[in-house]
Tab-separated table of C-alpha atoms and ligand atoms in Angstrom:
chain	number	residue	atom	x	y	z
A	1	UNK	CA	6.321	66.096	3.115
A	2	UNK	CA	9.619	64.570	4.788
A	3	UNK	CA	9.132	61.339	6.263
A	4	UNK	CA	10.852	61.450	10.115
A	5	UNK	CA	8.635	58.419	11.479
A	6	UNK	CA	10.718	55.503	11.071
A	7	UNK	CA	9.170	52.426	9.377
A	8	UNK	CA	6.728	50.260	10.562
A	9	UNK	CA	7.312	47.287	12.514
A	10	UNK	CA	5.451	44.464	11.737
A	11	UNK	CA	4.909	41.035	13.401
A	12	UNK	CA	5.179	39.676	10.877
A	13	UNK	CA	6.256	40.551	7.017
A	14	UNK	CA	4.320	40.710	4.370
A	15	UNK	CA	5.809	43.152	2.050
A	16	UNK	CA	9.801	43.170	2.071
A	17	UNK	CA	9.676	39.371	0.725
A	18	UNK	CA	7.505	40.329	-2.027
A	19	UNK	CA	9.243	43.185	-3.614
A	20	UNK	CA	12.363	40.665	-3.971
A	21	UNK	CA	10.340	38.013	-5.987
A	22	UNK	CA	7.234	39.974	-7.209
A	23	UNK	CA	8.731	39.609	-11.036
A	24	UNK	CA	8.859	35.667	-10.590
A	25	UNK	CA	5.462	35.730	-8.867
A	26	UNK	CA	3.896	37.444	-11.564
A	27	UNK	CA	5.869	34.999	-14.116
A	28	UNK	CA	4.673	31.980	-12.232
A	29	UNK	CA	0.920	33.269	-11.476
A	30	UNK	CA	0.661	34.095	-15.101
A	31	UNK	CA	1.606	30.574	-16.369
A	32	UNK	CA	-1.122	29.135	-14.290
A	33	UNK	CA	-3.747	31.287	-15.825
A	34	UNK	CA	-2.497	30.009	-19.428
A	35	UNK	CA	-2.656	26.930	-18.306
A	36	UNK	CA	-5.305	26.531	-17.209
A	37	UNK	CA	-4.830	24.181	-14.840
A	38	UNK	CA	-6.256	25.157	-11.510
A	39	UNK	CA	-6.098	22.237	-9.184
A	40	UNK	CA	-3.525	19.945	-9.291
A	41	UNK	CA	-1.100	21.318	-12.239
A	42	UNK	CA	2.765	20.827	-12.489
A	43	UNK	CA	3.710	23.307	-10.005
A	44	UNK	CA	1.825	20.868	-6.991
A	45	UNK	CA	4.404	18.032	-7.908
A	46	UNK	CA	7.449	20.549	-8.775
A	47	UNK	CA	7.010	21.948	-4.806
A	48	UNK	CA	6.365	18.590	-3.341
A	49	UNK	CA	9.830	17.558	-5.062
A	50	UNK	CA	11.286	20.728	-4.179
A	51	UNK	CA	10.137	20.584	-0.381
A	52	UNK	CA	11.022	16.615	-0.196
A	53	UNK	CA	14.529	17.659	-1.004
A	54	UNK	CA	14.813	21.006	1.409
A	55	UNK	CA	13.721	18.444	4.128
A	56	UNK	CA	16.380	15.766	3.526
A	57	UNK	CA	12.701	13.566	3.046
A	58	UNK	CA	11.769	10.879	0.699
A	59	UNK	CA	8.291	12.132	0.036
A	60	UNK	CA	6.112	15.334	0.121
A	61	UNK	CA	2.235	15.464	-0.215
A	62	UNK	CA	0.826	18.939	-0.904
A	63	UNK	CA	-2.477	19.439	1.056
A	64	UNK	CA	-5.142	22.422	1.537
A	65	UNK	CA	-3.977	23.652	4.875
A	66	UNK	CA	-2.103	22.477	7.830
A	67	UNK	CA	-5.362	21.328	9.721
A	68	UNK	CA	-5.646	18.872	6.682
A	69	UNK	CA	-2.280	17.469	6.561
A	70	UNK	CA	-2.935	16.500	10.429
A	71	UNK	CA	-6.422	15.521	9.237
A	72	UNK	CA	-4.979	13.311	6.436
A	73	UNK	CA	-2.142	11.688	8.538
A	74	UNK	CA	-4.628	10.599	11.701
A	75	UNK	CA	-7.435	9.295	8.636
A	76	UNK	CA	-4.128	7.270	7.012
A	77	UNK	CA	-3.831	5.918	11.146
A	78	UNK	CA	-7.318	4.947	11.315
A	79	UNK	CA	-7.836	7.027	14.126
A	80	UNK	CA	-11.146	7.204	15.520
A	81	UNK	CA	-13.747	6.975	18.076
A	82	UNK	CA	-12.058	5.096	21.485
A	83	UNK	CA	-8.822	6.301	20.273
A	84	UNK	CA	-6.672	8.389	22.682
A	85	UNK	CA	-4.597	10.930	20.552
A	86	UNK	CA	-2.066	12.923	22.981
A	87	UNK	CA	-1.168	16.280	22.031
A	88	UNK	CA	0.421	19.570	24.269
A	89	UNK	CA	-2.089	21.807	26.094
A	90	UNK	CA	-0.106	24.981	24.897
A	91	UNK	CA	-0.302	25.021	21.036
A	92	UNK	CA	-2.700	25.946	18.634
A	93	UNK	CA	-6.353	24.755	18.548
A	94	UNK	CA	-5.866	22.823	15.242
A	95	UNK	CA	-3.931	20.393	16.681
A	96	UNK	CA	-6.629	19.225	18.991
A	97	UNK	CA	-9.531	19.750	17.072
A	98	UNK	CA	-8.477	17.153	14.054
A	99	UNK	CA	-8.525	14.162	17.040
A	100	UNK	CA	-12.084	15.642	18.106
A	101	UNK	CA	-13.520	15.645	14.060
A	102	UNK	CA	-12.380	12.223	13.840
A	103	UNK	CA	-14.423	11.115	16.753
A	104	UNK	CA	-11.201	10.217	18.980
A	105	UNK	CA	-10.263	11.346	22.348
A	106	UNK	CA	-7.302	14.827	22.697
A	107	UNK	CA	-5.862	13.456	26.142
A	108	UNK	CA	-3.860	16.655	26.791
A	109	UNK	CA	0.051	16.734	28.314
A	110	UNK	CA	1.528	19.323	30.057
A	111	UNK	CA	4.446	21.195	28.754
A	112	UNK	CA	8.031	21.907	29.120
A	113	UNK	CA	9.015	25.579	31.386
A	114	UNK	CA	11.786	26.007	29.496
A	115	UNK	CA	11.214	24.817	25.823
A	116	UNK	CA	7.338	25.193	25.618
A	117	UNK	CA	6.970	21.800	24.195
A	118	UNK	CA	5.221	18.595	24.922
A	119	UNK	CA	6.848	16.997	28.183
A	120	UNK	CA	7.968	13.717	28.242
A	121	UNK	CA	7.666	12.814	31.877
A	122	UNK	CA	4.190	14.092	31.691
A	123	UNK	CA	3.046	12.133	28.654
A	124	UNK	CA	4.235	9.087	30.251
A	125	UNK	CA	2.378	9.921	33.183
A	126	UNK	CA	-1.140	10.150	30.995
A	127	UNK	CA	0.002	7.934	29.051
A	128	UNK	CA	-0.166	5.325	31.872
A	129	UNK	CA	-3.314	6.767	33.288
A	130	UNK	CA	-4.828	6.261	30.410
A	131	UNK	CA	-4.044	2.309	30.193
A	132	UNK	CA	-4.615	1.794	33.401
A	133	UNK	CA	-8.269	2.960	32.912
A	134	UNK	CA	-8.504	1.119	29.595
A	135	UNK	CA	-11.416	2.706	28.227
A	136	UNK	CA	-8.707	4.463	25.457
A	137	UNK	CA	-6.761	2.746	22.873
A	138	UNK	CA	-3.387	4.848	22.730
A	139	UNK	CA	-3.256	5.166	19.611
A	140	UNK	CA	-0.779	8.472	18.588
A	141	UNK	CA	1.140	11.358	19.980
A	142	UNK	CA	1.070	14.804	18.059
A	143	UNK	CA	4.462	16.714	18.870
A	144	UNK	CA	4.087	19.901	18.518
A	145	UNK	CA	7.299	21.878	17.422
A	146	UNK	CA	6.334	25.422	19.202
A	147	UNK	CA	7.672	28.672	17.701
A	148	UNK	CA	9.949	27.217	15.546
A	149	UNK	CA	11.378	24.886	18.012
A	150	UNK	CA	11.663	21.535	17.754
A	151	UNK	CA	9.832	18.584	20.528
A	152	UNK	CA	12.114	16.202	21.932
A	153	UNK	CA	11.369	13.538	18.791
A	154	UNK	CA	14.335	11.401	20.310
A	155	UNK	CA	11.705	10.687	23.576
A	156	UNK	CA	8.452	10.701	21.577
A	157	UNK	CA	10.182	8.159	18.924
A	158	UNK	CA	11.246	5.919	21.923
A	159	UNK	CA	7.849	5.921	23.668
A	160	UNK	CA	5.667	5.586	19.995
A	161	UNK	CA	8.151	2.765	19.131
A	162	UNK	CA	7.342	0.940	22.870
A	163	UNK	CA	4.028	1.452	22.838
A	164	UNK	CA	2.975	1.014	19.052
A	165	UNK	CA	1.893	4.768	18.767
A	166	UNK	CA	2.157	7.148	15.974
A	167	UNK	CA	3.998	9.548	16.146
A	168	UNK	CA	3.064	12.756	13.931
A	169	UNK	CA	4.907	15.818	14.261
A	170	UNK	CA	2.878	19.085	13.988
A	171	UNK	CA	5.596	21.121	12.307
A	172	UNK	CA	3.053	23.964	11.008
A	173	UNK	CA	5.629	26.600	12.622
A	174	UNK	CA	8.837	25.327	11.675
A	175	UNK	CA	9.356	24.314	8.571
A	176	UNK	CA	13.187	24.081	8.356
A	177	UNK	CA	13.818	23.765	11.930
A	178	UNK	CA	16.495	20.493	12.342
A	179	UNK	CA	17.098	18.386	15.088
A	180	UNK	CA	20.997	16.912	15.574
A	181	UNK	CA	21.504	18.096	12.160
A	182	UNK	CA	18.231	16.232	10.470
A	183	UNK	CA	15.690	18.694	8.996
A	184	UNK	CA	12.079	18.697	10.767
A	185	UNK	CA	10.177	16.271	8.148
A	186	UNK	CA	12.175	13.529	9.282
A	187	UNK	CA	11.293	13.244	12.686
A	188	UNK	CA	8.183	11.110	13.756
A	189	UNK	CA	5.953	9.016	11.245
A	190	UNK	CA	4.902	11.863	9.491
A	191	UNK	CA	5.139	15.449	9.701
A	192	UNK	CA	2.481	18.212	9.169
A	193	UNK	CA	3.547	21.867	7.381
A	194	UNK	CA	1.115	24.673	7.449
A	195	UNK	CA	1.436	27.265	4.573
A	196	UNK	CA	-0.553	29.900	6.750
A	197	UNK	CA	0.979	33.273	5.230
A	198	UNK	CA	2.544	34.012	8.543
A	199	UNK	CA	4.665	30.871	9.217
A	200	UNK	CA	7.747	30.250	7.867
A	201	UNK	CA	6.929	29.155	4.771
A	202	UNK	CA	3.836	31.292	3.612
A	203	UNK	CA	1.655	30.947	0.887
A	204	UNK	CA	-1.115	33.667	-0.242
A	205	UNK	CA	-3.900	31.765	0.780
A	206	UNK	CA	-4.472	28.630	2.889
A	207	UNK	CA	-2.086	25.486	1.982
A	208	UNK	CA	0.078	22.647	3.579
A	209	UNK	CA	1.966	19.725	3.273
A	210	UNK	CA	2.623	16.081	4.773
A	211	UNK	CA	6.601	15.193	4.833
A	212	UNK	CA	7.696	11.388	5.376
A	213	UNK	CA	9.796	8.917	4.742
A	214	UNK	CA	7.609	6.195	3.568
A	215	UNK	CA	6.353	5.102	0.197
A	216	UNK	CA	3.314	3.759	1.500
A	217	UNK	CA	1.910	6.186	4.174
A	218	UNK	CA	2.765	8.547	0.707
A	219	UNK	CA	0.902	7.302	-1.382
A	220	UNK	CA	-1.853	6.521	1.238
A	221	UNK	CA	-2.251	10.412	1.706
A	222	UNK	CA	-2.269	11.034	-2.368
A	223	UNK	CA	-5.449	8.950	-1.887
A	224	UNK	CA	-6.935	10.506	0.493
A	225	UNK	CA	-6.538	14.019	-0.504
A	226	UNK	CA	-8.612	13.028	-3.126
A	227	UNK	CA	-11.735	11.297	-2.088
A	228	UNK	CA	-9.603	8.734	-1.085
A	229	UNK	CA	-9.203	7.807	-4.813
A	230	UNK	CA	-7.756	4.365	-6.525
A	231	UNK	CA	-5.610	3.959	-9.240
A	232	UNK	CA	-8.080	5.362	-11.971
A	233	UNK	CA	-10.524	9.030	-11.023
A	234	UNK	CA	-13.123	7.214	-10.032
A	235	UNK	CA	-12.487	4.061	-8.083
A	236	UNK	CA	-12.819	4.723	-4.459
A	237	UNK	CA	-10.837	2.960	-2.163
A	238	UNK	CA	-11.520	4.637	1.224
A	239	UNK	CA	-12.990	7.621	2.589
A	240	UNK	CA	-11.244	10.454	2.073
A	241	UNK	CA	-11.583	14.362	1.542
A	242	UNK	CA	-10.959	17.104	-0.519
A	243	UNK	CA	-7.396	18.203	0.376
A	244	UNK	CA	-5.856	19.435	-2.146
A	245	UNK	CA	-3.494	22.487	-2.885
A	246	UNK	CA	-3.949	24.409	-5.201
A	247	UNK	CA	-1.962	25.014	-7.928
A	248	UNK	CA	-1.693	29.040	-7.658
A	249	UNK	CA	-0.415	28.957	-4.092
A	250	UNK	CA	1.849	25.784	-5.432
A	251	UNK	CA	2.848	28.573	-7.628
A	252	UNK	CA	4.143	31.488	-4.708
A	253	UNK	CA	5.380	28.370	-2.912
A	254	UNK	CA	7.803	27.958	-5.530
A	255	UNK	CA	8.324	31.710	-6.090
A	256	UNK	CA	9.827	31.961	-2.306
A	257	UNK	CA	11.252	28.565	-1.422
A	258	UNK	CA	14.546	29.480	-2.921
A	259	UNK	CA	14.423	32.623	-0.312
A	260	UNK	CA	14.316	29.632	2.382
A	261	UNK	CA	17.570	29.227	3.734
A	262	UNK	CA	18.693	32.691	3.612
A	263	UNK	CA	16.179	33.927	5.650
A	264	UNK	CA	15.987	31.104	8.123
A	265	UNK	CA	19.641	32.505	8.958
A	266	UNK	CA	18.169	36.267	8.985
A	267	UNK	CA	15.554	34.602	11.370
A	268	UNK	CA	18.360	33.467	13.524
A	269	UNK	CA	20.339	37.205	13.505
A	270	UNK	CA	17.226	38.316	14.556
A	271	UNK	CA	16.567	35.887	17.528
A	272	UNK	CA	20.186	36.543	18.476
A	273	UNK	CA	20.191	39.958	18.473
A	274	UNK	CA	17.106	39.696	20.666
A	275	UNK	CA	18.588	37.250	23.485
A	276	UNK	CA	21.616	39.567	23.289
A	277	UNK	CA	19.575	42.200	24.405
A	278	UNK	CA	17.125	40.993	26.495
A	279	UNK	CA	18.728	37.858	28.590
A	280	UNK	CA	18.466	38.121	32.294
A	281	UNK	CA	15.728	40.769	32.077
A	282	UNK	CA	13.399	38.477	30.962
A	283	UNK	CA	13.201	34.748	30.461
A	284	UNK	CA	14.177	33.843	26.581
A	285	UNK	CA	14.133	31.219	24.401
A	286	UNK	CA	16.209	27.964	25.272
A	287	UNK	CA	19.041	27.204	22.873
A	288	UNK	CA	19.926	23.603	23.837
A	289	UNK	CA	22.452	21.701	22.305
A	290	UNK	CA	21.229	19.976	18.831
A	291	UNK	CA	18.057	21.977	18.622
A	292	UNK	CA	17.680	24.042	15.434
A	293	UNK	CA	14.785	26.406	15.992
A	294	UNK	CA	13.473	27.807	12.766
A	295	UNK	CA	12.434	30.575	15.081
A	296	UNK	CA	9.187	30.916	13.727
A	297	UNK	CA	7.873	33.417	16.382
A	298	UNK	CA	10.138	35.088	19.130
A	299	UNK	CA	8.291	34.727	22.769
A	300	UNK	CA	9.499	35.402	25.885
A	301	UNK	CA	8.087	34.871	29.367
A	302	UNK	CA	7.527	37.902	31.917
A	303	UNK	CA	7.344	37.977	36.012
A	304	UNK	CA	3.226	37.770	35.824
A	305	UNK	CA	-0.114	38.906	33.632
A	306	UNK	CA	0.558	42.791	35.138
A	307	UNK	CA	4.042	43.051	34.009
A	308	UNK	CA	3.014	41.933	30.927
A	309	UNK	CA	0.427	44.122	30.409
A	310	UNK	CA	2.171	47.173	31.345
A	311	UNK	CA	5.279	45.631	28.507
A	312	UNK	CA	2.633	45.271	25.817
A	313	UNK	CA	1.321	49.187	26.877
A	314	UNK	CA	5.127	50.336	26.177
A	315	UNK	CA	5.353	48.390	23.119
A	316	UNK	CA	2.374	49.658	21.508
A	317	UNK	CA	3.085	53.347	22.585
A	318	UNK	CA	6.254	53.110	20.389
A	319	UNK	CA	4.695	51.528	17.832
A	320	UNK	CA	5.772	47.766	18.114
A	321	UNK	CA	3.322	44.957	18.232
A	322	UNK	CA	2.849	42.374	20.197
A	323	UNK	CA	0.988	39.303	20.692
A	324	UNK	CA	-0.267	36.601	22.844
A	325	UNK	CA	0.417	32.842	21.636
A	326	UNK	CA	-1.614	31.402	23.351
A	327	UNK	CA	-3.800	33.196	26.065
A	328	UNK	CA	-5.685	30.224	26.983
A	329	UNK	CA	-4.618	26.866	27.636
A	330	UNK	CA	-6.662	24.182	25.082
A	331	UNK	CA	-7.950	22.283	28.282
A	332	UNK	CA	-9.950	25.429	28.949
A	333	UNK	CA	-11.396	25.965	25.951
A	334	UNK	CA	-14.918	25.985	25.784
A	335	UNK	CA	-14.605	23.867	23.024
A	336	UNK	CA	-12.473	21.279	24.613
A	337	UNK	CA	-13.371	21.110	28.179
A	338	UNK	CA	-15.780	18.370	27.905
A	339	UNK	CA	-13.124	16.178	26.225
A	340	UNK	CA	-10.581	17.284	28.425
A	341	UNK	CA	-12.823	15.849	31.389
A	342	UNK	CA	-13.614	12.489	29.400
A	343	UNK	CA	-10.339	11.758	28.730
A	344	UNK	CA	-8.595	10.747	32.225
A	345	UNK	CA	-11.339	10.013	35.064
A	346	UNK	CA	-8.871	12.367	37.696
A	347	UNK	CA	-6.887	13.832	35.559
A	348	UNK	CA	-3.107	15.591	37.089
A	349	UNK	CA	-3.953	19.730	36.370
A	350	UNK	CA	-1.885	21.173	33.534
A	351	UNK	CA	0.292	23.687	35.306
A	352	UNK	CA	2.816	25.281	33.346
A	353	UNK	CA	0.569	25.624	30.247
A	354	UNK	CA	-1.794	27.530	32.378
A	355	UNK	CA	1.064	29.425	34.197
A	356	UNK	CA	2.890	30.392	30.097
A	357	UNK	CA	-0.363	31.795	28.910
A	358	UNK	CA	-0.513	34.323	31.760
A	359	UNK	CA	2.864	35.265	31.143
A	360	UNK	CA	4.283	34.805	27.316
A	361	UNK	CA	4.226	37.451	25.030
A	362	UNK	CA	5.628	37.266	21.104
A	363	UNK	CA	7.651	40.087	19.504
A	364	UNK	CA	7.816	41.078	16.005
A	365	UNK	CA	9.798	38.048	14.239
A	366	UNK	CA	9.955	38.115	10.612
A	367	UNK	CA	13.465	38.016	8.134
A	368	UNK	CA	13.596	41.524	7.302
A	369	UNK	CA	13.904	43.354	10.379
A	370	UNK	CA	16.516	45.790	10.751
A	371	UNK	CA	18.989	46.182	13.076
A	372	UNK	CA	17.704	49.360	13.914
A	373	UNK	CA	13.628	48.121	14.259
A	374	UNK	CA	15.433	44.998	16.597
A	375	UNK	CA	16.811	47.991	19.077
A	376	UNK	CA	13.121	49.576	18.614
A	377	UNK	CA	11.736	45.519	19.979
A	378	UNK	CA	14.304	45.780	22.687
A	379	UNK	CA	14.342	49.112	23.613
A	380	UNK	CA	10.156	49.326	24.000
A	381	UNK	CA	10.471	45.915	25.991
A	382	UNK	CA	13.083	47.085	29.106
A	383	UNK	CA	11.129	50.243	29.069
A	384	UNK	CA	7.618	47.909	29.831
A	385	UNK	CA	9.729	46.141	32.245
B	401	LIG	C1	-0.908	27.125	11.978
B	401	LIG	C2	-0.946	25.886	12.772
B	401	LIG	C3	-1.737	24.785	12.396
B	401	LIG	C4	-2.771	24.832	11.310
B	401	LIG	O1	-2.326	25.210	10.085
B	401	LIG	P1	-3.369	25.819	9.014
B	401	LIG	O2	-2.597	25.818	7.746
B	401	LIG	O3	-3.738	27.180	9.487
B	401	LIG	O4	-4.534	24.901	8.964
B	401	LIG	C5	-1.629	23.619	13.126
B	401	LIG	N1	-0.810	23.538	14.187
B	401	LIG	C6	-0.058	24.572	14.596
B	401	LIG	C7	0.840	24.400	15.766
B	401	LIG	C8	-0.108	25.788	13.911
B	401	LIG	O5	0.615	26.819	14.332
């Protein structure tokens, strides 16, 4: 039967990459079933030296999932109950729920209009609130690098530094995203990487690491990944968790980090090739000076909920998905609301958070997209419009 339907667009990709390394996957995958060695073989330390060195880092900890890295870096803190842990009200639950498992306080910060991330003049604002009403200990801000772009870690460094926080970047989308030339990793105390198969850096499974500059906080994570583990098995030093990655997805890791930089440029064609088309029709990402987005996902913003609605209707009519990241602001969550309210006795409302999730919508952003499938992205959009 001839094939006229063009090919499918997908969100994301999980098939292109594969067919370029699927020999070396099956090489690597098959050396770990030989060996034997299921949790914590060679490959775990060959990644963490190979990711150490893509991030310009001194040290890489390979953990279970992104969720854990943050869980591991706020345990290494001491973070607990009466600790205020202040994180962006536009990002993914995981960020808020680590603070909220550890028995400390998510005091939630508005965000910036134009770069989606955590806004400095409104963390100070909380972050004053919350001193004035002393009930808190400000103990950490979580930075969230949105899409692919890095926070302002300049600000959040300065105000950590002042204020004896810890700063933690939540880098589970952009993994190779820079900032004034310095790789994300070495921004911030520490910095979370999710190996989600969707983000930029995808394993086959669940996986993640912690990135950071110091010896100690290193080797205080090793520990805890592990039961919180001594220098021999079984001497326990502190409580800890099971955190560990596993060795297979250690294994794909290494299959596709050479792919890294070649398609974090293919990322950026792609995110071109979209502003190109759409600037001025609707609102698209910032490209500031310095900033190095890793352009994880592609979002832009929209006039209101309707117009959106009516874009994602003319999308999916010529077959190009779309999604909603995120289409409810954490403070709202019924999960969250309660700690929202705790947190600051009258706390300022959240604005733009609530105002992005009414009108952001992501197109399809992986490396492989043709030129042709971009014009599809484009095309279906100004129709919607
Ligand atoms: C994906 C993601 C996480 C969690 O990563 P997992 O590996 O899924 O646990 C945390 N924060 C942000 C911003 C994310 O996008």
């Amino acid at each position: 039967m001839p094939n006229s339907t063009p090919a499918p667009i997908g969100l994301f990709d999980v098939r292109a990459q594969q067919a370029l390394i699927r020999p070396e996957i099956d090489r690597r995958l098959a050396a770990v079933l030989d060996s034997g060695r299921f949790v914590m073989g060679p490959e775990v330390e060959e990644l963490e030296r190979g990711l150490a060195a893509f991030a310009g880092v001194g040290h890489c900890v390979g953990v279970s999932s992104g969720t854990d890295a943050l869980q591991i870096a706020m345990m290494a803190e001491g973070i607990g109950r009466g600790d205020a842990v202040f994180l962006p009200a536009f990002t993914y639950t995981a960020t808020a729920e680590v603070p909220l498992v550890l028995g400390a306080t998510p005091v939630f910060v508005d965000v910036d209009p134009r770069t989606f991330n955590i806004d400095i003049a409104d963390l100070r604002r909380r972050l004053a609130l919350v001193k004035a009403e002393g009930r808190l200990r400000p103990r950490a801000v979580v930075g969230v690098d949105l899409f692919g772009l890095p926070a302002d870690w300049r600000a959040i460094e300065a105000i950590c530094a002042e204020e004896g926080m810890f700063a933690l970047d939540d880098a589970a989308q952009a993994f190779g995203g820079a900032l004034e030339g310095r790789r994300l990793g070495g921004w911030g105390g520490a910095a979370a990487l999710s190996f989600y198969p969707t983000k930029t850096l995808g394993a086959y499974g669940d996986g993640g690491a912690l990135l950071t500059d110091s010896a100690e906080k290193a080797e205080l994570y090793r520990s805890l990944r592990t039961h919180g583990e001594g220098k021999t098995r079984y001497e326990v030093m502190r409580t800890g968790m099971n955190g560990r990655l596993d060795t297979m997805q250690a294994a794909i890791l290494l299959c596709k980090l050479p792919l890294m930089e070649g398609e974090l440029a293919a990322r950026a064609r792609v995110a071109a090739a979209y502003d190109a088309a759409l600037a001025g029709r609707v609102q698209t990402p910032v490209r500031a000076e310095g900033y190095e987005s890793a352009n994880g996902l592609y979002s832009v913003l929209v006039e209101d909920e309707a117009q959106r609605a009516r874009v994602q209707e003319a999308c999916k009519a010529r077959g190009v998905p779309t999604a909603i990241y995120y289409p409810l602001p954490l403070h709202h969550q019924p999960a969250y609301r309660e700690a929202h309210a705790a947190a600051i006795g009258q706390a300022p409302p959240l604005p733009v958070s609530e105002m992005l999730c009414q009108r952001i919508l992501a197109l399809p952003m992986h490396p492989y997209l043709s030129e042709a499938q971009v014009a599809r992205v484009t095309e279906a959009v100004l129709a919607g419009l």
